[in-house]
Amino acid sequence: VVGSANFDVRSFDQNFEINAFIYGKHTADKFLNMFENDLLFCSEIKLDEWQHRSWRTKFSESAARLLSNLM
């Protein structure tokens, strides 16, 4: 399964998001390789790191959440 659908109110009410089920092995393997390549550029965020974010980061996240309805 590949797609952009998120499980939140905005995604279901306002955005036209969709997922696709890929049944072909060749295509599914290509998507799997792309995903695994993307993981090379990711880093895991531990719960302790998340809970101890700076106040600036938390403030920015809250501001973005307030403004999300305008986007």
mmCIF file with all atom_site columns, N, CA and C in Angstrom:
data_model
loop_
_atom_site.group_PDB
_atom_site.id
_atom_site.type_symbol
_atom_site.label_atom_id
_atom_site.label_alt_id
_atom_site.label_comp_id
_atom_site.label_asym_id
_atom_site.label_entity_id
_atom_site.label_seq_id
_atom_site.pdbx_PDB_ins_code
_atom_site.Cartn_x
_atom_site.Cartn_y
_atom_site.Cartn_z
_atom_site.occupancy
_atom_site.B_iso_or_equiv
_atom_site.pdbx_formal_charge
_atom_site.auth_seq_id
_atom_site.auth_comp_id
_atom_site.auth_asym_id
_atom_site.auth_atom_id
_atom_site.pdbx_PDB_model_num
ATOM 1   N N  . VAL A 1 1  ? 0.856   -1.173 0.000   1.00 0.00 ? 1  VAL A N  1
ATOM 2   C CA . VAL A 1 1  ? 0.000   0.000  0.000   1.00 0.00 ? 1  VAL A CA 1
ATOM 3   C C  . VAL A 1 1  ? 0.896   1.227  0.000   1.00 0.00 ? 1  VAL A C  1
ATOM 4   N N  . VAL A 1 2  ? 0.641   2.142  -0.916  1.00 0.00 ? 2  VAL A N  1
ATOM 5   C CA . VAL A 1 2  ? 1.361   3.414  -0.966  1.00 0.00 ? 2  VAL A CA 1
ATOM 6   C C  . VAL A 1 2  ? 0.334   4.532  -1.061  1.00 0.00 ? 2  VAL A C  1
ATOM 7   N N  . GLY A 1 3  ? 0.671   5.690  -0.531  1.00 0.00 ? 3  GLY A N  1
ATOM 8   C CA . GLY A 1 3  ? -0.237  6.810  -0.643  1.00 0.00 ? 3  GLY A CA 1
ATOM 9   C C  . GLY A 1 3  ? 0.051   7.908  0.336   1.00 0.00 ? 3  GLY A C  1
ATOM 10  N N  . SER A 1 4  ? -0.869  8.863  0.378   1.00 0.00 ? 4  SER A N  1
ATOM 11  C CA . SER A 1 4  ? -0.668  10.051 1.195   1.00 0.00 ? 4  SER A CA 1
ATOM 12  C C  . SER A 1 4  ? -1.693  10.193 2.314   1.00 0.00 ? 4  SER A C  1
ATOM 13  N N  . ALA A 1 5  ? -2.612  9.258  2.444   1.00 0.00 ? 5  ALA A N  1
ATOM 14  C CA . ALA A 1 5  ? -3.692  9.415  3.420   1.00 0.00 ? 5  ALA A CA 1
ATOM 15  C C  . ALA A 1 5  ? -3.162  9.399  4.846   1.00 0.00 ? 5  ALA A C  1
ATOM 16  N N  . ASN A 1 6  ? -3.604  10.372 5.622   1.00 0.00 ? 6  ASN A N  1
ATOM 17  C CA . ASN A 1 6  ? -3.273  10.470 7.037   1.00 0.00 ? 6  ASN A CA 1
ATOM 18  C C  . ASN A 1 6  ? -4.558  10.301 7.833   1.00 0.00 ? 6  ASN A C  1
ATOM 19  N N  . PHE A 1 7  ? -4.444  9.799  9.036   1.00 0.00 ? 7  PHE A N  1
ATOM 20  C CA . PHE A 1 7  ? -5.609  9.590  9.879   1.00 0.00 ? 7  PHE A CA 1
ATOM 21  C C  . PHE A 1 7  ? -5.808  10.780 10.799  1.00 0.00 ? 7  PHE A C  1
ATOM 22  N N  . ASP A 1 8  ? -6.326  11.867 10.253  1.00 0.00 ? 8  ASP A N  1
ATOM 23  C CA . ASP A 1 8  ? -6.686  13.024 11.054  1.00 0.00 ? 8  ASP A CA 1
ATOM 24  C C  . ASP A 1 8  ? -7.884  13.714 10.403  1.00 0.00 ? 8  ASP A C  1
ATOM 25  N N  . VAL A 1 9  ? -8.528  14.591 11.157  1.00 0.00 ? 9  VAL A N  1
ATOM 26  C CA . VAL A 1 9  ? -9.758  15.228 10.703  1.00 0.00 ? 9  VAL A CA 1
ATOM 27  C C  . VAL A 1 9  ? -9.529  16.027 9.422   1.00 0.00 ? 9  VAL A C  1
ATOM 28  N N  . ARG A 1 10 ? -8.452  16.781 9.390   1.00 0.00 ? 10 ARG A N  1
ATOM 29  C CA . ARG A 1 10 ? -8.179  17.614 8.214   1.00 0.00 ? 10 ARG A CA 1
ATOM 30  C C  . ARG A 1 10 ? -8.042  16.768 6.953   1.00 0.00 ? 10 ARG A C  1
ATOM 31  N N  . SER A 1 11 ? -7.348  15.659 7.048   1.00 0.00 ? 11 SER A N  1
ATOM 32  C CA . SER A 1 11 ? -7.134  14.797 5.890   1.00 0.00 ? 11 SER A CA 1
ATOM 33  C C  . SER A 1 11 ? -8.450  14.217 5.381   1.00 0.00 ? 11 SER A C  1
ATOM 34  N N  . PHE A 1 12 ? -9.317  13.826 6.297   1.00 0.00 ? 12 PHE A N  1
ATOM 35  C CA . PHE A 1 12 ? -10.575 13.224 5.881   1.00 0.00 ? 12 PHE A CA 1
ATOM 36  C C  . PHE A 1 12 ? -11.582 14.259 5.401   1.00 0.00 ? 12 PHE A C  1
ATOM 37  N N  . ASP A 1 13 ? -11.594 15.447 6.009   1.00 0.00 ? 13 ASP A N  1
ATOM 38  C CA . ASP A 1 13 ? -12.607 16.445 5.675   1.00 0.00 ? 13 ASP A CA 1
ATOM 39  C C  . ASP A 1 13 ? -12.211 17.379 4.536   1.00 0.00 ? 13 ASP A C  1
ATOM 40  N N  . GLN A 1 14 ? -10.951 17.771 4.458   1.00 0.00 ? 14 GLN A N  1
ATOM 41  C CA . GLN A 1 14 ? -10.567 18.827 3.538   1.00 0.00 ? 14 GLN A CA 1
ATOM 42  C C  . GLN A 1 14 ? -9.634  18.390 2.410   1.00 0.00 ? 14 GLN A C  1
ATOM 43  N N  . ASN A 1 15 ? -8.811  17.416 2.658   1.00 0.00 ? 15 ASN A N  1
ATOM 44  C CA . ASN A 1 15 ? -7.822  17.017 1.657   1.00 0.00 ? 15 ASN A CA 1
ATOM 45  C C  . ASN A 1 15 ? -8.316  15.809 0.879   1.00 0.00 ? 15 ASN A C  1
ATOM 46  N N  . PHE A 1 16 ? -7.943  15.749 -0.357  1.00 0.00 ? 16 PHE A N  1
ATOM 47  C CA . PHE A 1 16 ? -8.298  14.602 -1.186  1.00 0.00 ? 16 PHE A CA 1
ATOM 48  C C  . PHE A 1 16 ? -7.093  13.669 -1.234  1.00 0.00 ? 16 PHE A C  1
ATOM 49  N N  . GLU A 1 17 ? -6.917  12.909 -0.176  1.00 0.00 ? 17 GLU A N  1
ATOM 50  C CA . GLU A 1 17 ? -5.786  12.006 -0.073  1.00 0.00 ? 17 GLU A CA 1
ATOM 51  C C  . GLU A 1 17 ? -6.230  10.594 -0.435  1.00 0.00 ? 17 GLU A C  1
ATOM 52  N N  . ILE A 1 18 ? -5.278  9.822  -0.905  1.00 0.00 ? 18 ILE A N  1
ATOM 53  C CA . ILE A 1 18 ? -5.632  8.487  -1.391  1.00 0.00 ? 18 ILE A CA 1
ATOM 54  C C  . ILE A 1 18 ? -4.465  7.531  -1.177  1.00 0.00 ? 18 ILE A C  1
ATOM 55  N N  . ASN A 1 19 ? -4.771  6.277  -1.064  1.00 0.00 ? 19 ASN A N  1
ATOM 56  C CA . ASN A 1 19 ? -3.784  5.205  -1.028  1.00 0.00 ? 19 ASN A CA 1
ATOM 57  C C  . ASN A 1 19 ? -4.062  4.262  -2.185  1.00 0.00 ? 19 ASN A C  1
ATOM 58  N N  . ALA A 1 20 ? -3.051  3.542  -2.609  1.00 0.00 ? 20 ALA A N  1
ATOM 59  C CA . ALA A 1 20 ? -3.211  2.563  -3.689  1.00 0.00 ? 20 ALA A CA 1
ATOM 60  C C  . ALA A 1 20 ? -2.639  1.226  -3.232  1.00 0.00 ? 20 ALA A C  1
ATOM 61  N N  . PHE A 1 21 ? -3.311  0.169  -3.590  1.00 0.00 ? 21 PHE A N  1
ATOM 62  C CA . PHE A 1 21 ? -2.824  -1.176 -3.328  1.00 0.00 ? 21 PHE A CA 1
ATOM 63  C C  . PHE A 1 21 ? -2.079  -1.642 -4.574  1.00 0.00 ? 21 PHE A C  1
ATOM 64  N N  . ILE A 1 22 ? -0.808  -1.997 -4.408  1.00 0.00 ? 22 ILE A N  1
ATOM 65  C CA . ILE A 1 22 ? 0.030   -2.441 -5.523  1.00 0.00 ? 22 ILE A CA 1
ATOM 66  C C  . ILE A 1 22 ? 0.130   -3.959 -5.456  1.00 0.00 ? 22 ILE A C  1
ATOM 67  N N  . TYR A 1 23 ? -0.368  -4.625 -6.493  1.00 0.00 ? 23 TYR A N  1
ATOM 68  C CA . TYR A 1 23 ? -0.372  -6.095 -6.516  1.00 0.00 ? 23 TYR A CA 1
ATOM 69  C C  . TYR A 1 23 ? 0.746   -6.667 -7.380  1.00 0.00 ? 23 TYR A C  1
ATOM 70  N N  . GLY A 1 24 ? 1.264   -5.890 -8.344  1.00 0.00 ? 24 GLY A N  1
ATOM 71  C CA . GLY A 1 24 ? 2.321   -6.396 -9.210  1.00 0.00 ? 24 GLY A CA 1
ATOM 72  C C  . GLY A 1 24 ? 3.643   -6.480 -8.474  1.00 0.00 ? 24 GLY A C  1
ATOM 73  N N  . LYS A 1 25 ? 4.302   -7.630 -8.496  1.00 0.00 ? 25 LYS A N  1
ATOM 74  C CA . LYS A 1 25 ? 5.556   -7.827 -7.759  1.00 0.00 ? 25 LYS A CA 1
ATOM 75  C C  . LYS A 1 25 ? 6.643   -6.863 -8.212  1.00 0.00 ? 25 LYS A C  1
ATOM 76  N N  . HIS A 1 26 ? 6.790   -6.666 -9.511  1.00 0.00 ? 26 HIS A N  1
ATOM 77  C CA . HIS A 1 26 ? 7.845   -5.779 -10.030 1.00 0.00 ? 26 HIS A CA 1
ATOM 78  C C  . HIS A 1 26 ? 7.649   -4.353 -9.500  1.00 0.00 ? 26 HIS A C  1
ATOM 79  N N  . THR A 1 27 ? 6.424   -3.846 -9.603  1.00 0.00 ? 27 THR A N  1
ATOM 80  C CA . THR A 1 27 ? 6.141   -2.485 -9.133  1.00 0.00 ? 27 THR A CA 1
ATOM 81  C C  . THR A 1 27 ? 6.276   -2.394 -7.618  1.00 0.00 ? 27 THR A C  1
ATOM 82  N N  . ALA A 1 28 ? 5.771   -3.397 -6.902  1.00 0.00 ? 28 ALA A N  1
ATOM 83  C CA . ALA A 1 28 ? 5.880   -3.400 -5.443  1.00 0.00 ? 28 ALA A CA 1
ATOM 84  C C  . ALA A 1 28 ? 7.348   -3.414 -5.014  1.00 0.00 ? 28 ALA A C  1
ATOM 85  N N  . ASP A 1 29 ? 8.174   -4.173 -5.703  1.00 0.00 ? 29 ASP A N  1
ATOM 86  C CA . ASP A 1 29 ? 9.607   -4.207 -5.385  1.00 0.00 ? 29 ASP A CA 1
ATOM 87  C C  . ASP A 1 29 ? 10.259  -2.850 -5.625  1.00 0.00 ? 29 ASP A C  1
ATOM 88  N N  . LYS A 1 30 ? 9.859   -2.157 -6.689  1.00 0.00 ? 30 LYS A N  1
ATOM 89  C CA . LYS A 1 30 ? 10.408  -0.823 -6.963  1.00 0.00 ? 30 LYS A CA 1
ATOM 90  C C  . LYS A 1 30 ? 10.049  0.145  -5.829  1.00 0.00 ? 30 LYS A C  1
ATOM 91  N N  . PHE A 1 31 ? 8.782   0.093  -5.390  1.00 0.00 ? 31 PHE A N  1
ATOM 92  C CA . PHE A 1 31 ? 8.364   0.954  -4.286  1.00 0.00 ? 31 PHE A CA 1
ATOM 93  C C  . PHE A 1 31 ? 9.090   0.591  -2.996  1.00 0.00 ? 31 PHE A C  1
ATOM 94  N N  . LEU A 1 32 ? 9.285   -0.688 -2.758  1.00 0.00 ? 32 LEU A N  1
ATOM 95  C CA . LEU A 1 32 ? 10.018  -1.119 -1.565  1.00 0.00 ? 32 LEU A CA 1
ATOM 96  C C  . LEU A 1 32 ? 11.450  -0.592 -1.596  1.00 0.00 ? 32 LEU A C  1
ATOM 97  N N  . ASN A 1 33 ? 12.099  -0.665 -2.745  1.00 0.00 ? 33 ASN A N  1
ATOM 98  C CA . ASN A 1 33 ? 13.472  -0.147 -2.869  1.00 0.00 ? 33 ASN A CA 1
ATOM 99  C C  . ASN A 1 33 ? 13.520  1.353  -2.635  1.00 0.00 ? 33 ASN A C  1
ATOM 100 N N  . MET A 1 34 ? 12.533  2.081  -3.152  1.00 0.00 ? 34 MET A N  1
ATOM 101 C CA . MET A 1 34 ? 12.487  3.532  -2.916  1.00 0.00 ? 34 MET A CA 1
ATOM 102 C C  . MET A 1 34 ? 12.326  3.827  -1.434  1.00 0.00 ? 34 MET A C  1
ATOM 103 N N  . PHE A 1 35 ? 11.441  3.068  -0.776  1.00 0.00 ? 35 PHE A N  1
ATOM 104 C CA . PHE A 1 35 ? 11.213  3.265  0.653   1.00 0.00 ? 35 PHE A CA 1
ATOM 105 C C  . PHE A 1 35 ? 12.480  2.978  1.450   1.00 0.00 ? 35 PHE A C  1
ATOM 106 N N  . GLU A 1 36 ? 13.134  1.863  1.151   1.00 0.00 ? 36 GLU A N  1
ATOM 107 C CA . GLU A 1 36 ? 14.363  1.518  1.873   1.00 0.00 ? 36 GLU A CA 1
ATOM 108 C C  . GLU A 1 36 ? 15.452  2.548  1.629   1.00 0.00 ? 36 GLU A C  1
ATOM 109 N N  . ASN A 1 37 ? 15.514  3.122  0.429   1.00 0.00 ? 37 ASN A N  1
ATOM 110 C CA . ASN A 1 37 ? 16.477  4.183  0.150   1.00 0.00 ? 37 ASN A CA 1
ATOM 111 C C  . ASN A 1 37 ? 16.153  5.437  0.961   1.00 0.00 ? 37 ASN A C  1
ATOM 112 N N  . ASP A 1 38 ? 14.868  5.769  1.082   1.00 0.00 ? 38 ASP A N  1
ATOM 113 C CA . ASP A 1 38 ? 14.466  6.916  1.904   1.00 0.00 ? 38 ASP A CA 1
ATOM 114 C C  . ASP A 1 38 ? 14.884  6.735  3.355   1.00 0.00 ? 38 ASP A C  1
ATOM 115 N N  . LEU A 1 39 ? 14.815  5.509  3.854   1.00 0.00 ? 39 LEU A N  1
ATOM 116 C CA . LEU A 1 39 ? 15.192  5.245  5.247   1.00 0.00 ? 39 LEU A CA 1
ATOM 117 C C  . LEU A 1 39 ? 16.652  5.584  5.533   1.00 0.00 ? 39 LEU A C  1
ATOM 118 N N  . LEU A 1 40 ? 17.492  5.567  4.508   1.00 0.00 ? 40 LEU A N  1
ATOM 119 C CA . LEU A 1 40 ? 18.907  5.910  4.694   1.00 0.00 ? 40 LEU A CA 1
ATOM 120 C C  . LEU A 1 40 ? 19.081  7.358  5.121   1.00 0.00 ? 40 LEU A C  1
ATOM 121 N N  . PHE A 1 41 ? 18.079  8.192  4.831   1.00 0.00 ? 41 PHE A N  1
ATOM 122 C CA . PHE A 1 41 ? 18.156  9.621  5.140   1.00 0.00 ? 41 PHE A CA 1
ATOM 123 C C  . PHE A 1 41 ? 17.307  9.995  6.349   1.00 0.00 ? 41 PHE A C  1
ATOM 124 N N  . CYS A 1 42 ? 16.869  8.992  7.107   1.00 0.00 ? 42 CYS A N  1
ATOM 125 C CA . CYS A 1 42 ? 16.020  9.215  8.286   1.00 0.00 ? 42 CYS A CA 1
ATOM 126 C C  . CYS A 1 42 ? 16.803  8.970  9.565   1.00 0.00 ? 42 CYS A C  1
ATOM 127 N N  . SER A 1 43 ? 16.294  9.545  10.629  1.00 0.00 ? 43 SER A N  1
ATOM 128 C CA . SER A 1 43 ? 16.864  9.232  11.941  1.00 0.00 ? 43 SER A CA 1
ATOM 129 C C  . SER A 1 43 ? 15.717  9.022  12.918  1.00 0.00 ? 43 SER A C  1
ATOM 130 N N  . GLU A 1 44 ? 15.884  8.070  13.804  1.00 0.00 ? 44 GLU A N  1
ATOM 131 C CA . GLU A 1 44 ? 14.856  7.751  14.785  1.00 0.00 ? 44 GLU A CA 1
ATOM 132 C C  . GLU A 1 44 ? 14.831  8.809  15.878  1.00 0.00 ? 44 GLU A C  1
ATOM 133 N N  . ILE A 1 45 ? 13.642  9.188  16.280  1.00 0.00 ? 45 ILE A N  1
ATOM 134 C CA . ILE A 1 45 ? 13.490  10.130 17.387  1.00 0.00 ? 45 ILE A CA 1
ATOM 135 C C  . ILE A 1 45 ? 13.016  9.331  18.595  1.00 0.00 ? 45 ILE A C  1
ATOM 136 N N  . LYS A 1 46 ? 13.832  9.342  19.621  1.00 0.00 ? 46 LYS A N  1
ATOM 137 C CA . LYS A 1 46 ? 13.508  8.616  20.851  1.00 0.00 ? 46 LYS A CA 1
ATOM 138 C C  . LYS A 1 46 ? 12.520  9.431  21.684  1.00 0.00 ? 46 LYS A C  1
ATOM 139 N N  . LEU A 1 47 ? 11.711  8.744  22.479  1.00 0.00 ? 47 LEU A N  1
ATOM 140 C CA . LEU A 1 47 ? 10.707  9.413  23.303  1.00 0.00 ? 47 LEU A CA 1
ATOM 141 C C  . LEU A 1 47 ? 11.342  10.476 24.198  1.00 0.00 ? 47 LEU A C  1
ATOM 142 N N  . ASP A 1 48 ? 12.482  10.170 24.787  1.00 0.00 ? 48 ASP A N  1
ATOM 143 C CA . ASP A 1 48 ? 13.151  11.127 25.665  1.00 0.00 ? 48 ASP A CA 1
ATOM 144 C C  . ASP A 1 48 ? 13.542  12.394 24.902  1.00 0.00 ? 48 ASP A C  1
ATOM 145 N N  . GLU A 1 49 ? 14.043  12.241 23.672  1.00 0.00 ? 49 GLU A N  1
ATOM 146 C CA . GLU A 1 49 ? 14.391  13.404 22.841  1.00 0.00 ? 49 GLU A CA 1
ATOM 147 C C  . GLU A 1 49 ? 13.151  14.233 22.551  1.00 0.00 ? 49 GLU A C  1
ATOM 148 N N  . TRP A 1 50 ? 12.052  13.560 22.209  1.00 0.00 ? 50 TRP A N  1
ATOM 149 C CA . TRP A 1 50 ? 10.808  14.249 21.876  1.00 0.00 ? 50 TRP A CA 1
ATOM 150 C C  . TRP A 1 50 ? 10.276  15.044 23.069  1.00 0.00 ? 50 TRP A C  1
ATOM 151 N N  . GLN A 1 51 ? 10.331  14.433 24.241  1.00 0.00 ? 51 GLN A N  1
ATOM 152 C CA . GLN A 1 51 ? 9.806   15.095 25.436  1.00 0.00 ? 51 GLN A CA 1
ATOM 153 C C  . GLN A 1 51 ? 10.674  16.275 25.865  1.00 0.00 ? 51 GLN A C  1
ATOM 154 N N  . HIS A 1 52 ? 11.934  16.310 25.468  1.00 0.00 ? 52 HIS A N  1
ATOM 155 C CA . HIS A 1 52 ? 12.843  17.369 25.896  1.00 0.00 ? 52 HIS A CA 1
ATOM 156 C C  . HIS A 1 52 ? 13.212  18.311 24.745  1.00 0.00 ? 52 HIS A C  1
ATOM 157 N N  . ARG A 1 53 ? 12.272  18.516 23.792  1.00 0.00 ? 53 ARG A N  1
ATOM 158 C CA . ARG A 1 53 ? 12.516  19.479 22.725  1.00 0.00 ? 53 ARG A CA 1
ATOM 159 C C  . ARG A 1 53 ? 12.587  20.873 23.336  1.00 0.00 ? 53 ARG A C  1
ATOM 160 N N  . SER A 1 54 ? 13.242  21.769 22.639  1.00 0.00 ? 54 SER A N  1
ATOM 161 C CA . SER A 1 54 ? 13.372  23.138 23.150  1.00 0.00 ? 54 SER A CA 1
ATOM 162 C C  . SER A 1 54 ? 12.017  23.828 23.137  1.00 0.00 ? 54 SER A C  1
ATOM 163 N N  . TRP A 1 55 ? 11.873  24.875 23.954  1.00 0.00 ? 55 TRP A N  1
ATOM 164 C CA . TRP A 1 55 ? 10.610  25.605 24.008  1.00 0.00 ? 55 TRP A CA 1
ATOM 165 C C  . TRP A 1 55 ? 10.335  26.271 22.672  1.00 0.00 ? 55 TRP A C  1
ATOM 166 N N  . ARG A 1 56 ? 11.382  26.650 21.943  1.00 0.00 ? 56 ARG A N  1
ATOM 167 C CA . ARG A 1 56 ? 11.191  27.266 20.622  1.00 0.00 ? 56 ARG A CA 1
ATOM 168 C C  . ARG A 1 56 ? 10.567  26.275 19.644  1.00 0.00 ? 56 ARG A C  1
ATOM 169 N N  . THR A 1 57 ? 11.040  25.056 19.682  1.00 0.00 ? 57 THR A N  1
ATOM 170 C CA . THR A 1 57 ? 10.481  24.020 18.807  1.00 0.00 ? 57 THR A CA 1
ATOM 171 C C  . THR A 1 57 ? 9.029   23.767 19.168  1.00 0.00 ? 57 THR A C  1
ATOM 172 N N  . LYS A 1 58 ? 8.738   23.647 20.442  1.00 0.00 ? 58 LYS A N  1
ATOM 173 C CA . LYS A 1 58 ? 7.366   23.411 20.876  1.00 0.00 ? 58 LYS A CA 1
ATOM 174 C C  . LYS A 1 58 ? 6.455   24.575 20.493  1.00 0.00 ? 58 LYS A C  1
ATOM 175 N N  . PHE A 1 59 ? 6.954   25.794 20.644  1.00 0.00 ? 59 PHE A N  1
ATOM 176 C CA . PHE A 1 59 ? 6.180   26.977 20.266  1.00 0.00 ? 59 PHE A CA 1
ATOM 177 C C  . PHE A 1 59 ? 5.901   26.987 18.770  1.00 0.00 ? 59 PHE A C  1
ATOM 178 N N  . SER A 1 60 ? 6.923   26.682 17.966  1.00 0.00 ? 60 SER A N  1
ATOM 179 C CA . SER A 1 60 ? 6.752   26.639 16.516  1.00 0.00 ? 60 SER A CA 1
ATOM 180 C C  . SER A 1 60 ? 5.732   25.588 16.102  1.00 0.00 ? 60 SER A C  1
ATOM 181 N N  . GLU A 1 61 ? 5.782   24.439 16.738  1.00 0.00 ? 61 GLU A N  1
ATOM 182 C CA . GLU A 1 61 ? 4.816   23.372 16.443  1.00 0.00 ? 61 GLU A CA 1
ATOM 183 C C  . GLU A 1 61 ? 3.395   23.814 16.782  1.00 0.00 ? 61 GLU A C  1
ATOM 184 N N  . SER A 1 62 ? 3.239   24.481 17.916  1.00 0.00 ? 62 SER A N  1
ATOM 185 C CA . SER A 1 62 ? 1.913   24.950 18.320  1.00 0.00 ? 62 SER A CA 1
ATOM 186 C C  . SER A 1 62 ? 1.388   26.018 17.375  1.00 0.00 ? 62 SER A C  1
ATOM 187 N N  . ALA A 1 63 ? 2.258   26.936 16.956  1.00 0.00 ? 63 ALA A N  1
ATOM 188 C CA . ALA A 1 63 ? 1.856   27.977 15.999  1.00 0.00 ? 63 ALA A CA 1
ATOM 189 C C  . ALA A 1 63 ? 1.445   27.362 14.678  1.00 0.00 ? 63 ALA A C  1
ATOM 190 N N  . ALA A 1 64 ? 2.193   26.391 14.215  1.00 0.00 ? 64 ALA A N  1
ATOM 191 C CA . ALA A 1 64 ? 1.862   25.714 12.957  1.00 0.00 ? 64 ALA A CA 1
ATOM 192 C C  . ALA A 1 64 ? 0.526   25.004 13.064  1.00 0.00 ? 64 ALA A C  1
ATOM 193 N N  . ARG A 1 65 ? 0.259   24.408 14.210  1.00 0.00 ? 65 ARG A N  1
ATOM 194 C CA . ARG A 1 65 ? -1.014  23.720 14.419  1.00 0.00 ? 65 ARG A CA 1
ATOM 195 C C  . ARG A 1 65 ? -2.179  24.714 14.368  1.00 0.00 ? 65 ARG A C  1
ATOM 196 N N  . LEU A 1 66 ? -1.990  25.905 14.969  1.00 0.00 ? 66 LEU A N  1
ATOM 197 C CA . LEU A 1 66 ? -3.033  26.922 14.953  1.00 0.00 ? 66 LEU A CA 1
ATOM 198 C C  . LEU A 1 66 ? -3.298  27.438 13.539  1.00 0.00 ? 66 LEU A C  1
ATOM 199 N N  . LEU A 1 67 ? -2.244  27.554 12.744  1.00 0.00 ? 67 LEU A N  1
ATOM 200 C CA . LEU A 1 67 ? -2.367  28.101 11.392  1.00 0.00 ? 67 LEU A CA 1
ATOM 201 C C  . LEU A 1 67 ? -2.717  27.059 10.346  1.00 0.00 ? 67 LEU A C  1
ATOM 202 N N  . SER A 1 68 ? -2.740  25.795 10.705  1.00 0.00 ? 68 SER A N  1
ATOM 203 C CA . SER A 1 68 ? -2.943  24.731 9.717   1.00 0.00 ? 68 SER A CA 1
ATOM 204 C C  . SER A 1 68 ? -4.281  24.839 8.998   1.00 0.00 ? 68 SER A C  1
ATOM 205 N N  . ASN A 1 69 ? -5.299  25.356 9.673   1.00 0.00 ? 69 ASN A N  1
ATOM 206 C CA . ASN A 1 69 ? -6.596  25.502 9.016   1.00 0.00 ? 69 ASN A CA 1
ATOM 207 C C  . ASN A 1 69 ? -6.579  26.540 7.908   1.00 0.00 ? 69 ASN A C  1
ATOM 208 N N  . LEU A 1 70 ? -5.617  27.440 7.939   1.00 0.00 ? 70 LEU A N  1
ATOM 209 C CA . LEU A 1 70 ? -5.527  28.484 6.920   1.00 0.00 ? 70 LEU A CA 1
ATOM 210 C C  . LEU A 1 70 ? -4.753  28.027 5.697   1.00 0.00 ? 70 LEU A C  1
ATOM 211 N N  . MET A 1 71 ? -4.083  26.921 5.797   1.00 0.00 ? 71 MET A N  1
ATOM 212 C CA . MET A 1 71 ? -3.252  26.442 4.682   1.00 0.00 ? 71 MET A CA 1
ATOM 213 C C  . MET A 1 71 ? -4.050  25.599 3.719   1.00 0.00 ? 71 MET A C  1
#
